[in-house]
């Protein structure tokens, strides 16, 4: 199976190295990917959701509650 990988994907050197690597390295790569994804989720989703709404100036009127009537 591993010998067939290079013919399927160009040179396939990366796939062959990943397929023949150690379990510990695979686990570290998986954990690294999970950490990167969590950091992106935190920065792009969780942190903006925690920000308080922008403060209004004292001379601004409150937002209208336009019901369409």
Coordinates of C-alpha atoms in Angstrom, one line a residue:
X1 CA 0.0 0.0 0.0
X2 CA 2.8 2.4 0.9
X3 CA 4.6 1.7 -2.3
X4 CA 1.6 2.6 -4.3
X5 CA 1.3 6.1 -2.8
X6 CA 4.0 7.8 -4.8
X7 CA 2.4 6.8 -8.1
X8 CA -1.0 8.1 -6.9
X9 CA 0.2 11.5 -5.7
X10 CA 3.0 13.0 -7.8
X11 CA 6.3 12.2 -6.0
X12 CA 4.4 11.3 -2.8
X13 CA 7.5 11.7 -0.7
X14 CA 5.5 13.5 2.0
X15 CA 2.8 10.8 2.1
X16 CA 5.4 8.0 2.3
X17 CA 7.2 9.7 5.2
X18 CA 4.0 10.3 7.1
X19 CA 2.8 6.7 6.5
X20 CA 6.1 5.2 7.8
X21 CA 6.6 7.7 10.7
X22 CA 6.3 6.9 14.4
X23 CA 3.1 7.0 16.3
X24 CA 4.5 9.6 18.7
X25 CA 5.2 12.0 15.9
X26 CA 1.7 11.4 14.5
X27 CA 0.2 12.2 17.9
X28 CA 2.3 15.4 18.2
X29 CA 1.2 16.5 14.8
X30 CA -2.4 15.9 15.6
X31 CA -2.1 17.8 18.9
X32 CA -0.4 20.6 17.1
X33 CA -3.2 20.9 14.6
X34 CA -5.8 20.8 17.3
X35 CA -4.1 23.6 19.2
X36 CA -3.8 25.7 16.1
X37 CA -7.5 25.2 15.3
X38 CA -8.5 26.0 18.9
X39 CA -6.5 29.3 18.9
X40 CA -8.1 30.3 15.6
X41 CA -11.6 29.5 17.0
X42 CA -10.7 31.5 20.2
X43 CA -9.4 34.6 18.3
X44 CA -12.0 34.7 15.6
X45 CA -15.2 33.6 17.5
X46 CA -14.9 33.6 21.3
X47 CA -12.9 36.8 21.9
X48 CA -15.2 39.0 19.7
X49 CA -18.3 37.6 21.4
X50 CA -16.9 38.6 24.8
X51 CA -16.4 42.3 23.8
X52 CA -18.9 44.7 25.4
X53 CA -21.1 46.6 23.0
X54 CA -19.7 50.0 22.0
X55 CA -20.5 52.9 24.3
X56 CA -22.8 55.6 23.0
X57 CA -21.9 59.2 23.3
X58 CA -24.0 61.2 25.7
X59 CA -25.4 63.4 23.0
X60 CA -26.5 60.4 20.8
X61 CA -30.1 59.4 20.7
X62 CA -31.0 55.9 21.8
X63 CA -31.6 53.5 19.0
X64 CA -35.1 53.6 17.6
X65 CA -37.4 50.7 18.1
X66 CA -38.9 50.8 14.6
X67 CA -41.8 48.4 14.5
X68 CA -42.9 49.4 11.0
X69 CA -46.1 51.1 12.0

